[in-house]
GROMACS .gro file of C-alpha atoms in nm:
model
  398
    1UNK     CA    1  17.318   4.647  36.314
    2UNK     CA    2  17.169   4.778  35.981
    3UNK     CA    3  17.154   5.152  35.941
    4UNK     CA    4  16.808   5.300  35.915
    5UNK     CA    5  16.697   5.439  35.581
    6UNK     CA    6  16.619   5.804  35.587
    7UNK     CA    7  16.294   5.950  35.446
    8UNK     CA    8  16.457   6.051  35.119
    9UNK     CA    9  16.560   5.690  35.046
   10UNK     CA   10  16.207   5.564  35.115
   11UNK     CA   11  16.062   5.826  34.881
   12UNK     CA   12  16.309   5.737  34.606
   13UNK     CA   13  16.225   5.364  34.635
   14UNK     CA   14  15.855   5.447  34.628
   15UNK     CA   15  15.894   5.665  34.318
   16UNK     CA   16  16.089   5.389  34.141
   17UNK     CA   17  15.806   5.143  34.208
   18UNK     CA   18  15.549   5.393  34.081
   19UNK     CA   19  15.754   5.461  33.766
   20UNK     CA   20  15.793   5.089  33.699
   21UNK     CA   21  15.418   5.042  33.739
   22UNK     CA   22  15.351   5.330  33.501
   23UNK     CA   23  15.592   5.186  33.245
   24UNK     CA   24  15.426   4.845  33.265
   25UNK     CA   25  15.077   4.994  33.227
   26UNK     CA   26  15.194   5.215  32.939
   27UNK     CA   27  15.356   4.914  32.771
   28UNK     CA   28  15.038   4.706  32.803
   29UNK     CA   29  14.822   4.991  32.668
   30UNK     CA   30  15.066   5.049  32.383
   31UNK     CA   31  15.060   4.680  32.292
   32UNK     CA   32  14.678   4.674  32.300
   33UNK     CA   33  14.659   4.984  32.078
   34UNK     CA   34  14.915   4.840  31.836
   35UNK     CA   35  14.729   4.507  31.813
   36UNK     CA   36  14.398   4.691  31.764
   37UNK     CA   37  14.554   4.910  31.493
   38UNK     CA   38  14.702   4.608  31.311
   39UNK     CA   39  14.368   4.423  31.328
   40UNK     CA   40  14.183   4.731  31.202
   41UNK     CA   41  14.420   4.771  30.905
   42UNK     CA   42  14.388   4.402  30.816
   43UNK     CA   43  14.008   4.426  30.859
   44UNK     CA   44  13.989   4.733  30.636
   45UNK     CA   45  14.209   4.604  30.353
   46UNK     CA   46  14.171   4.225  30.361
   47UNK     CA   47  13.825   4.119  30.239
   48UNK     CA   48  13.859   3.755  30.352
   49UNK     CA   49  13.965   3.853  30.705
   50UNK     CA   50  13.684   4.110  30.720
   51UNK     CA   51  13.427   3.850  30.612
   52UNK     CA   52  13.555   3.608  30.878
   53UNK     CA   53  13.528   3.875  31.151
   54UNK     CA   54  13.185   3.990  31.035
   55UNK     CA   55  13.039   3.639  31.049
   56UNK     CA   56  13.217   3.470  31.339
   57UNK     CA   57  13.322   3.757  31.570
   58UNK     CA   58  13.077   4.042  31.513
   59UNK     CA   59  12.789   3.802  31.438
   60UNK     CA   60  12.651   4.015  31.153
   61UNK     CA   61  12.483   3.717  30.985
   62UNK     CA   62  12.110   3.669  31.060
   63UNK     CA   63  11.918   3.359  30.956
   64UNK     CA   64  11.551   3.372  30.856
   65UNK     CA   65  11.429   3.168  31.154
   66UNK     CA   66  11.602   3.408  31.397
   67UNK     CA   67  11.452   3.730  31.260
   68UNK     CA   68  11.154   3.920  31.399
   69UNK     CA   69  10.842   3.832  31.198
   70UNK     CA   70  10.518   4.010  31.114
   71UNK     CA   71  10.247   3.793  30.959
   72UNK     CA   72  10.080   3.957  30.657
   73UNK     CA   73   9.793   3.808  30.458
   74UNK     CA   74   9.739   3.901  30.092
   75UNK     CA   75  10.079   4.062  30.046
   76UNK     CA   76   9.993   4.104  29.675
   77UNK     CA   77   9.743   4.377  29.764
   78UNK     CA   78   9.966   4.536  30.029
   79UNK     CA   79  10.231   4.805  29.992
   80UNK     CA   80  10.530   4.783  30.226
   81UNK     CA   81  10.780   5.061  30.295
   82UNK     CA   82  11.021   5.179  30.566
   83UNK     CA   83  10.926   5.497  30.747
   84UNK     CA   84  11.116   5.661  31.036
   85UNK     CA   85  11.190   5.372  31.279
   86UNK     CA   86  10.911   5.153  31.147
   87UNK     CA   87  10.798   4.920  30.872
   88UNK     CA   88  10.466   5.046  30.732
   89UNK     CA   89  10.204   4.850  30.539
   90UNK     CA   90   9.922   5.010  30.336
   91UNK     CA   91   9.632   4.773  30.281
   92UNK     CA   92   9.257   4.828  30.242
   93UNK     CA   93   9.301   5.208  30.279
   94UNK     CA   94   9.478   5.169  30.616
   95UNK     CA   95   9.844   5.234  30.693
   96UNK     CA   96   9.974   5.019  30.979
   97UNK     CA   97  10.314   5.079  31.139
   98UNK     CA   98  10.520   4.803  31.303
   99UNK     CA   99  10.820   4.861  31.531
  100UNK     CA  100  11.146   4.668  31.532
  101UNK     CA  101  10.997   4.413  31.774
  102UNK     CA  102  10.719   4.335  31.525
  103UNK     CA  103  10.447   4.501  31.732
  104UNK     CA  104  10.176   4.719  31.581
  105UNK     CA  105  10.239   5.083  31.677
  106UNK     CA  106   9.963   5.282  31.506
  107UNK     CA  107   9.717   5.296  31.217
  108UNK     CA  108   9.605   5.578  30.987
  109UNK     CA  109   9.324   5.599  30.734
  110UNK     CA  110   9.489   5.648  30.394
  111UNK     CA  111   9.240   5.635  30.105
  112UNK     CA  112   9.487   5.519  29.842
  113UNK     CA  113   9.505   5.189  29.655
  114UNK     CA  114   9.812   5.227  29.428
  115UNK     CA  115  10.048   5.449  29.624
  116UNK     CA  116  10.344   5.655  29.513
  117UNK     CA  117  10.560   5.687  29.825
  118UNK     CA  118  10.859   5.904  29.909
  119UNK     CA  119  11.001   5.916  30.262
  120UNK     CA  120  11.257   6.142  30.427
  121UNK     CA  121  11.329   6.116  30.798
  122UNK     CA  122  10.998   6.141  30.987
  123UNK     CA  123  10.801   6.245  30.677
  124UNK     CA  124  10.623   6.032  30.418
  125UNK     CA  125  10.451   6.174  30.109
  126UNK     CA  126  10.190   5.927  29.986
  127UNK     CA  127   9.993   5.985  29.665
  128UNK     CA  128   9.762   5.788  29.438
  129UNK     CA  129   9.959   5.680  29.132
  130UNK     CA  130   9.805   5.854  28.828
  131UNK     CA  131   9.530   5.974  29.063
  132UNK     CA  132   9.447   6.295  29.248
  133UNK     CA  133   9.481   6.221  29.622
  134UNK     CA  134   9.794   6.306  29.825
  135UNK     CA  135   9.885   6.292  30.196
  136UNK     CA  136  10.178   6.414  30.401
  137UNK     CA  137  10.235   6.200  30.709
  138UNK     CA  138  10.470   6.288  30.995
  139UNK     CA  139  10.534   6.022  31.258
  140UNK     CA  140  10.184   5.912  31.369
  141UNK     CA  141   9.965   6.180  31.214
  142UNK     CA  142   9.845   6.313  30.883
  143UNK     CA  143   9.981   6.669  30.856
  144UNK     CA  144   9.774   6.755  30.548
  145UNK     CA  145   9.589   6.599  30.257
  146UNK     CA  146   9.470   6.733  29.925
  147UNK     CA  147   9.288   6.638  29.605
  148UNK     CA  148   9.461   6.777  29.296
  149UNK     CA  149   9.351   6.853  28.940
  150UNK     CA  150   9.546   6.619  28.715
  151UNK     CA  151   9.712   6.282  28.751
  152UNK     CA  152  10.003   6.250  28.993
  153UNK     CA  153  10.311   6.094  28.832
  154UNK     CA  154  10.580   6.156  29.100
  155UNK     CA  155  10.615   6.297  29.453
  156UNK     CA  156  10.919   6.414  29.648
  157UNK     CA  157  10.953   6.521  30.013
  158UNK     CA  158  11.258   6.676  30.177
  159UNK     CA  159  11.368   6.640  30.539
  160UNK     CA  160  11.171   6.953  30.639
  161UNK     CA  161  10.838   6.835  30.498
  162UNK     CA  162  10.839   7.039  30.174
  163UNK     CA  163  10.663   6.840  29.900
  164UNK     CA  164  10.685   6.865  29.522
  165UNK     CA  165  10.431   6.696  29.296
  166UNK     CA  166  10.446   6.638  28.920
  167UNK     CA  167  10.108   6.626  28.745
  168UNK     CA  168  10.032   6.492  28.398
  169UNK     CA  169   9.722   6.487  28.175
  170UNK     CA  170   9.634   6.851  28.227
  171UNK     CA  171   9.618   7.125  27.961
  172UNK     CA  172  10.001   7.127  27.991
  173UNK     CA  173  10.240   6.837  27.936
  174UNK     CA  174  10.349   6.864  28.301
  175UNK     CA  175  10.272   7.080  28.602
  176UNK     CA  176  10.504   7.095  28.905
  177UNK     CA  177  10.357   7.211  29.238
  178UNK     CA  178  10.553   7.291  29.552
  179UNK     CA  179  10.397   7.279  29.901
  180UNK     CA  180  10.545   7.381  30.236
  181UNK     CA  181  10.533   7.156  30.543
  182UNK     CA  182  10.182   7.274  30.630
  183UNK     CA  183  10.036   7.203  30.285
  184UNK     CA  184  10.036   7.565  30.166
  185UNK     CA  185  10.091   7.589  29.791
  186UNK     CA  186  10.403   7.801  29.726
  187UNK     CA  187  10.397   7.806  29.345
  188UNK     CA  188  10.334   7.611  29.025
  189UNK     CA  189  10.558   7.559  28.723
  190UNK     CA  190  10.392   7.485  28.390
  191UNK     CA  191  10.567   7.292  28.113
  192UNK     CA  192  10.409   7.328  27.768
  193UNK     CA  193  10.661   7.147  27.549
  194UNK     CA  194  10.847   6.910  27.782
  195UNK     CA  195  10.765   6.627  28.023
  196UNK     CA  196  10.891   6.648  28.383
  197UNK     CA  197  11.061   6.323  28.486
  198UNK     CA  198  11.178   6.396  28.840
  199UNK     CA  199  11.184   6.679  29.095
  200UNK     CA  200  11.394   6.735  29.407
  201UNK     CA  201  11.390   6.993  29.688
  202UNK     CA  202  11.714   7.103  29.854
  203UNK     CA  203  11.752   7.039  30.226
  204UNK     CA  204  11.765   7.413  30.302
  205UNK     CA  205  11.432   7.478  30.124
  206UNK     CA  206  11.603   7.722  29.885
  207UNK     CA  207  11.586   7.536  29.555
  208UNK     CA  208  11.350   7.316  29.358
  209UNK     CA  209  11.523   7.129  29.077
  210UNK     CA  210  11.356   6.925  28.808
  211UNK     CA  211  11.451   6.711  28.510
  212UNK     CA  212  11.254   6.752  28.187
  213UNK     CA  213  11.258   6.569  27.853
  214UNK     CA  214  11.164   6.697  27.508
  215UNK     CA  215  11.064   6.414  27.275
  216UNK     CA  216  10.913   6.625  26.996
  217UNK     CA  217  11.227   6.615  26.779
  218UNK     CA  218  11.414   6.330  26.615
  219UNK     CA  219  11.647   6.310  26.917
  220UNK     CA  220  11.564   6.314  27.288
  221UNK     CA  221  11.669   6.632  27.468
  222UNK     CA  222  11.705   6.624  27.848
  223UNK     CA  223  11.736   6.942  28.055
  224UNK     CA  224  11.801   7.004  28.423
  225UNK     CA  225  11.659   7.325  28.569
  226UNK     CA  226  11.710   7.480  28.912
  227UNK     CA  227  11.445   7.716  29.053
  228UNK     CA  228  11.496   7.967  29.332
  229UNK     CA  229  11.200   7.903  29.564
  230UNK     CA  230  11.210   8.259  29.699
  231UNK     CA  231  11.196   8.405  29.347
  232UNK     CA  232  10.926   8.161  29.239
  233UNK     CA  233  10.698   8.276  29.521
  234UNK     CA  234  10.716   8.630  29.375
  235UNK     CA  235  10.755   8.580  28.996
  236UNK     CA  236  10.740   8.210  28.894
  237UNK     CA  237  10.809   8.289  28.527
  238UNK     CA  238  11.151   8.438  28.617
  239UNK     CA  239  11.259   8.191  28.886
  240UNK     CA  240  11.483   7.951  28.688
  241UNK     CA  241  11.838   8.042  28.791
  242UNK     CA  242  12.026   7.765  28.606
  243UNK     CA  243  11.963   7.535  28.311
  244UNK     CA  244  12.184   7.247  28.203
  245UNK     CA  245  12.127   7.107  27.856
  246UNK     CA  246  12.242   6.744  27.841
  247UNK     CA  247  12.391   6.576  27.537
  248UNK     CA  248  12.137   6.489  27.269
  249UNK     CA  249  11.973   6.146  27.310
  250UNK     CA  250  12.095   6.122  27.670
  251UNK     CA  251  11.778   6.037  27.864
  252UNK     CA  252  11.763   6.162  28.223
  253UNK     CA  253  11.599   5.919  28.468
  254UNK     CA  254  11.645   6.068  28.817
  255UNK     CA  255  11.792   6.358  29.015
  256UNK     CA  256  11.897   6.378  29.381
  257UNK     CA  257  12.053   6.641  29.604
  258UNK     CA  258  12.375   6.531  29.773
  259UNK     CA  259  12.406   6.814  30.027
  260UNK     CA  260  12.412   7.125  29.804
  261UNK     CA  261  12.519   6.933  29.493
  262UNK     CA  262  12.261   6.809  29.243
  263UNK     CA  263  12.338   6.461  29.111
  264UNK     CA  264  12.171   6.360  28.785
  265UNK     CA  265  12.138   6.006  28.652
  266UNK     CA  266  12.105   5.942  28.280
  267UNK     CA  267  12.076   5.613  28.094
  268UNK     CA  268  12.445   5.632  28.003
  269UNK     CA  269  12.608   5.819  28.292
  270UNK     CA  270  12.583   5.984  28.633
  271UNK     CA  271  12.674   6.352  28.646
  272UNK     CA  272  12.678   6.627  28.906
  273UNK     CA  273  12.595   6.998  28.907
  274UNK     CA  274  12.787   7.197  29.168
  275UNK     CA  275  12.803   7.579  29.167
  276UNK     CA  276  12.648   7.579  28.819
  277UNK     CA  277  12.923   7.355  28.681
  278UNK     CA  278  12.865   7.006  28.546
  279UNK     CA  279  13.105   6.715  28.594
  280UNK     CA  280  13.093   6.344  28.518
  281UNK     CA  281  13.080   6.106  28.815
  282UNK     CA  282  13.077   5.770  28.635
  283UNK     CA  283  12.972   5.603  28.311
  284UNK     CA  284  12.683   5.356  28.297
  285UNK     CA  285  12.755   5.224  27.949
  286UNK     CA  286  13.104   5.087  27.899
  287UNK     CA  287  13.248   4.842  27.648
  288UNK     CA  288  13.284   4.485  27.775
  289UNK     CA  289  13.106   4.568  28.104
  290UNK     CA  290  12.764   4.441  28.207
  291UNK     CA  291  12.621   4.713  28.433
  292UNK     CA  292  12.297   4.576  28.579
  293UNK     CA  293  12.195   4.843  28.834
  294UNK     CA  294  12.269   5.206  28.917
  295UNK     CA  295  12.135   5.437  29.188
  296UNK     CA  296  12.190   5.787  29.330
  297UNK     CA  297  11.945   5.779  29.625
  298UNK     CA  298  12.220   5.809  29.887
  299UNK     CA  299  12.362   6.097  30.093
  300UNK     CA  300  12.684   6.148  29.898
  301UNK     CA  301  12.740   5.835  29.693
  302UNK     CA  302  12.651   5.694  29.351
  303UNK     CA  303  12.618   5.319  29.302
  304UNK     CA  304  12.664   5.096  29.003
  305UNK     CA  305  12.673   4.717  28.988
  306UNK     CA  306  12.896   4.536  28.741
  307UNK     CA  307  12.830   4.168  28.675
  308UNK     CA  308  13.115   3.941  28.566
  309UNK     CA  309  13.027   3.599  28.424
  310UNK     CA  310  13.319   3.358  28.459
  311UNK     CA  311  13.150   3.049  28.320
  312UNK     CA  312  12.796   2.913  28.304
  313UNK     CA  313  12.744   2.883  28.682
  314UNK     CA  314  13.008   3.123  28.808
  315UNK     CA  315  12.892   3.484  28.840
  316UNK     CA  316  13.077   3.742  29.045
  317UNK     CA  317  12.942   4.091  29.102
  318UNK     CA  318  13.111   4.417  29.193
  319UNK     CA  319  12.914   4.676  29.387
  320UNK     CA  320  13.096   4.999  29.300
  321UNK     CA  321  13.040   5.299  29.529
  322UNK     CA  322  13.160   5.640  29.407
  323UNK     CA  323  13.170   5.944  29.635
  324UNK     CA  324  13.012   6.217  29.423
  325UNK     CA  325  13.224   6.492  29.582
  326UNK     CA  326  13.573   6.341  29.586
  327UNK     CA  327  13.507   6.078  29.311
  328UNK     CA  328  13.690   5.823  29.529
  329UNK     CA  329  13.545   5.475  29.493
  330UNK     CA  330  13.521   5.154  29.693
  331UNK     CA  331  13.410   4.806  29.591
  332UNK     CA  332  13.205   4.539  29.768
  333UNK     CA  333  13.219   4.194  29.605
  334UNK     CA  334  12.946   3.931  29.613
  335UNK     CA  335  12.910   3.583  29.466
  336UNK     CA  336  12.618   3.548  29.224
  337UNK     CA  337  12.391   3.779  29.029
  338UNK     CA  338  12.212   4.066  29.203
  339UNK     CA  339  11.831   4.050  29.183
  340UNK     CA  340  11.749   4.397  29.320
  341UNK     CA  341  11.904   4.696  29.497
  342UNK     CA  342  11.764   4.947  29.748
  343UNK     CA  343  11.941   5.267  29.856
  344UNK     CA  344  11.861   5.513  30.133
  345UNK     CA  345  12.087   5.759  30.317
  346UNK     CA  346  12.412   5.566  30.356
  347UNK     CA  347  12.257   5.217  30.351
  348UNK     CA  348  12.237   4.977  30.056
  349UNK     CA  349  12.064   4.638  30.033
  350UNK     CA  350  12.198   4.386  29.783
  351UNK     CA  351  11.938   4.115  29.715
  352UNK     CA  352  12.086   3.791  29.579
  353UNK     CA  353  11.759   3.597  29.586
  354UNK     CA  354  11.800   3.390  29.903
  355UNK     CA  355  12.029   3.627  30.091
  356UNK     CA  356  12.064   4.001  30.139
  357UNK     CA  357  12.379   4.198  30.213
  358UNK     CA  358  12.322   4.530  30.389
  359UNK     CA  359  12.628   4.752  30.340
  360UNK     CA  360  12.715   5.116  30.404
  361UNK     CA  361  12.831   5.368  30.144
  362UNK     CA  362  13.196   5.284  30.225
  363UNK     CA  363  13.139   4.924  30.116
  364UNK     CA  364  13.145   4.768  30.464
  365UNK     CA  365  12.900   4.499  30.569
  366UNK     CA  366  12.636   4.599  30.825
  367UNK     CA  367  12.420   4.285  30.828
  368UNK     CA  368  12.387   3.971  30.617
  369UNK     CA  369  12.048   3.804  30.604
  370UNK     CA  370  12.019   3.441  30.491
  371UNK     CA  371  11.685   3.297  30.379
  372UNK     CA  372  11.553   2.948  30.317
  373UNK     CA  373  11.326   3.072  30.037
  374UNK     CA  374  11.314   3.327  29.758
  375UNK     CA  375  11.283   3.686  29.879
  376UNK     CA  376  11.005   3.887  29.712
  377UNK     CA  377  11.124   4.236  29.799
  378UNK     CA  378  11.294   4.465  30.049
  379UNK     CA  379  11.176   4.786  30.219
  380UNK     CA  380  11.444   4.981  30.402
  381UNK     CA  381  11.581   5.311  30.523
  382UNK     CA  382  11.883   5.407  30.737
  383UNK     CA  383  11.748   5.242  31.053
  384UNK     CA  384  11.530   4.943  30.967
  385UNK     CA  385  11.465   4.690  30.691
  386UNK     CA  386  11.177   4.462  30.605
  387UNK     CA  387  11.233   4.139  30.409
  388UNK     CA  388  10.911   4.074  30.221
  389UNK     CA  389  10.767   3.727  30.157
  390UNK     CA  390  10.424   3.618  30.033
  391UNK     CA  391  10.280   3.588  30.386
  392UNK     CA  392  10.519   3.767  30.623
  393UNK     CA  393  10.776   4.042  30.672
  394UNK     CA  394  11.103   3.979  30.856
  395UNK     CA  395  11.226   4.292  31.037
  396UNK     CA  396  11.595   4.372  31.079
  397UNK     CA  397  11.754   4.662  31.266
  398UNK     CA  398  12.031   4.836  31.076
   0.00000   0.00000   0.00000
């Protein structure tokens, strides 16, 4: 007759079973984590494996006949741009917004035929190019509109709805006007001897920066100036708190705030002003390099595209992405020559003619769009993109 097991023995056997079960579960989880980590490392550092996963596993490739379509007649007299979560079309003095499903969301009366457009989040500043009319739109309504004295050459809006406007053909070479989110004029800056090329408002509403060019001498002189908005509201003539004088004959083309750092693009380089100190981010003219595009309209990244011709019909292109703070760079490679580039936030579209690669500022593919015909243009922001043809727009969620 077998002796009975006491309670302690039963408990010990039970604990052993539990511990074995825990070990098995821990082993399985550890193996899954290890496999995931190995796959992630290979995905991050092996371009061919990443491309395979993007296309066949993550299904990031979209063909033209599978995209959401919006039919547009007379695209030549229409202006298409991305705004908030929508694709907007201005035609016949009406702005129509379409959602990601291709449905019409709203319309607004916008009396502009050749628009200058700058968008930021839920705001869109829309002005008549070399005209006098300007609107600030937020979501589905016109916040304010105005008719200005002088011809509008550029507009800029920040994420809070502050708007700066550069006017030409006045009694001055350039006039810069700053408005708050309600359309109240905060101050004007008058330039007698220089031409304002670009203006930019910081995200905290503290600074207005502008790039100016003096062409009166034998050499071009570009300057970057930073204005304290608070000082300018009191004494505009004493509001410039920093001036950077660029190298002679270095033409400035654009400026953009990356957080609290002002990034400046010249014809030959991209530079950055941080705490009143200037540093070089990257060169745009280099020996034996064909640099076809450059852009700074991203959150914290500068872009330049280097084309390498390896024979008559063999072109390979490097999309170089440089973090303007750390100066660390990453590269996204494509086959063929790039036709156009769009940048917004941390999204970049690379148009190769019959296909578009949408990548992030780390150089990773978000979506790849493949077309059966030549693409006319692209409108995009951080959330949505519109592929423009002569009679339709294909909408893609990013």
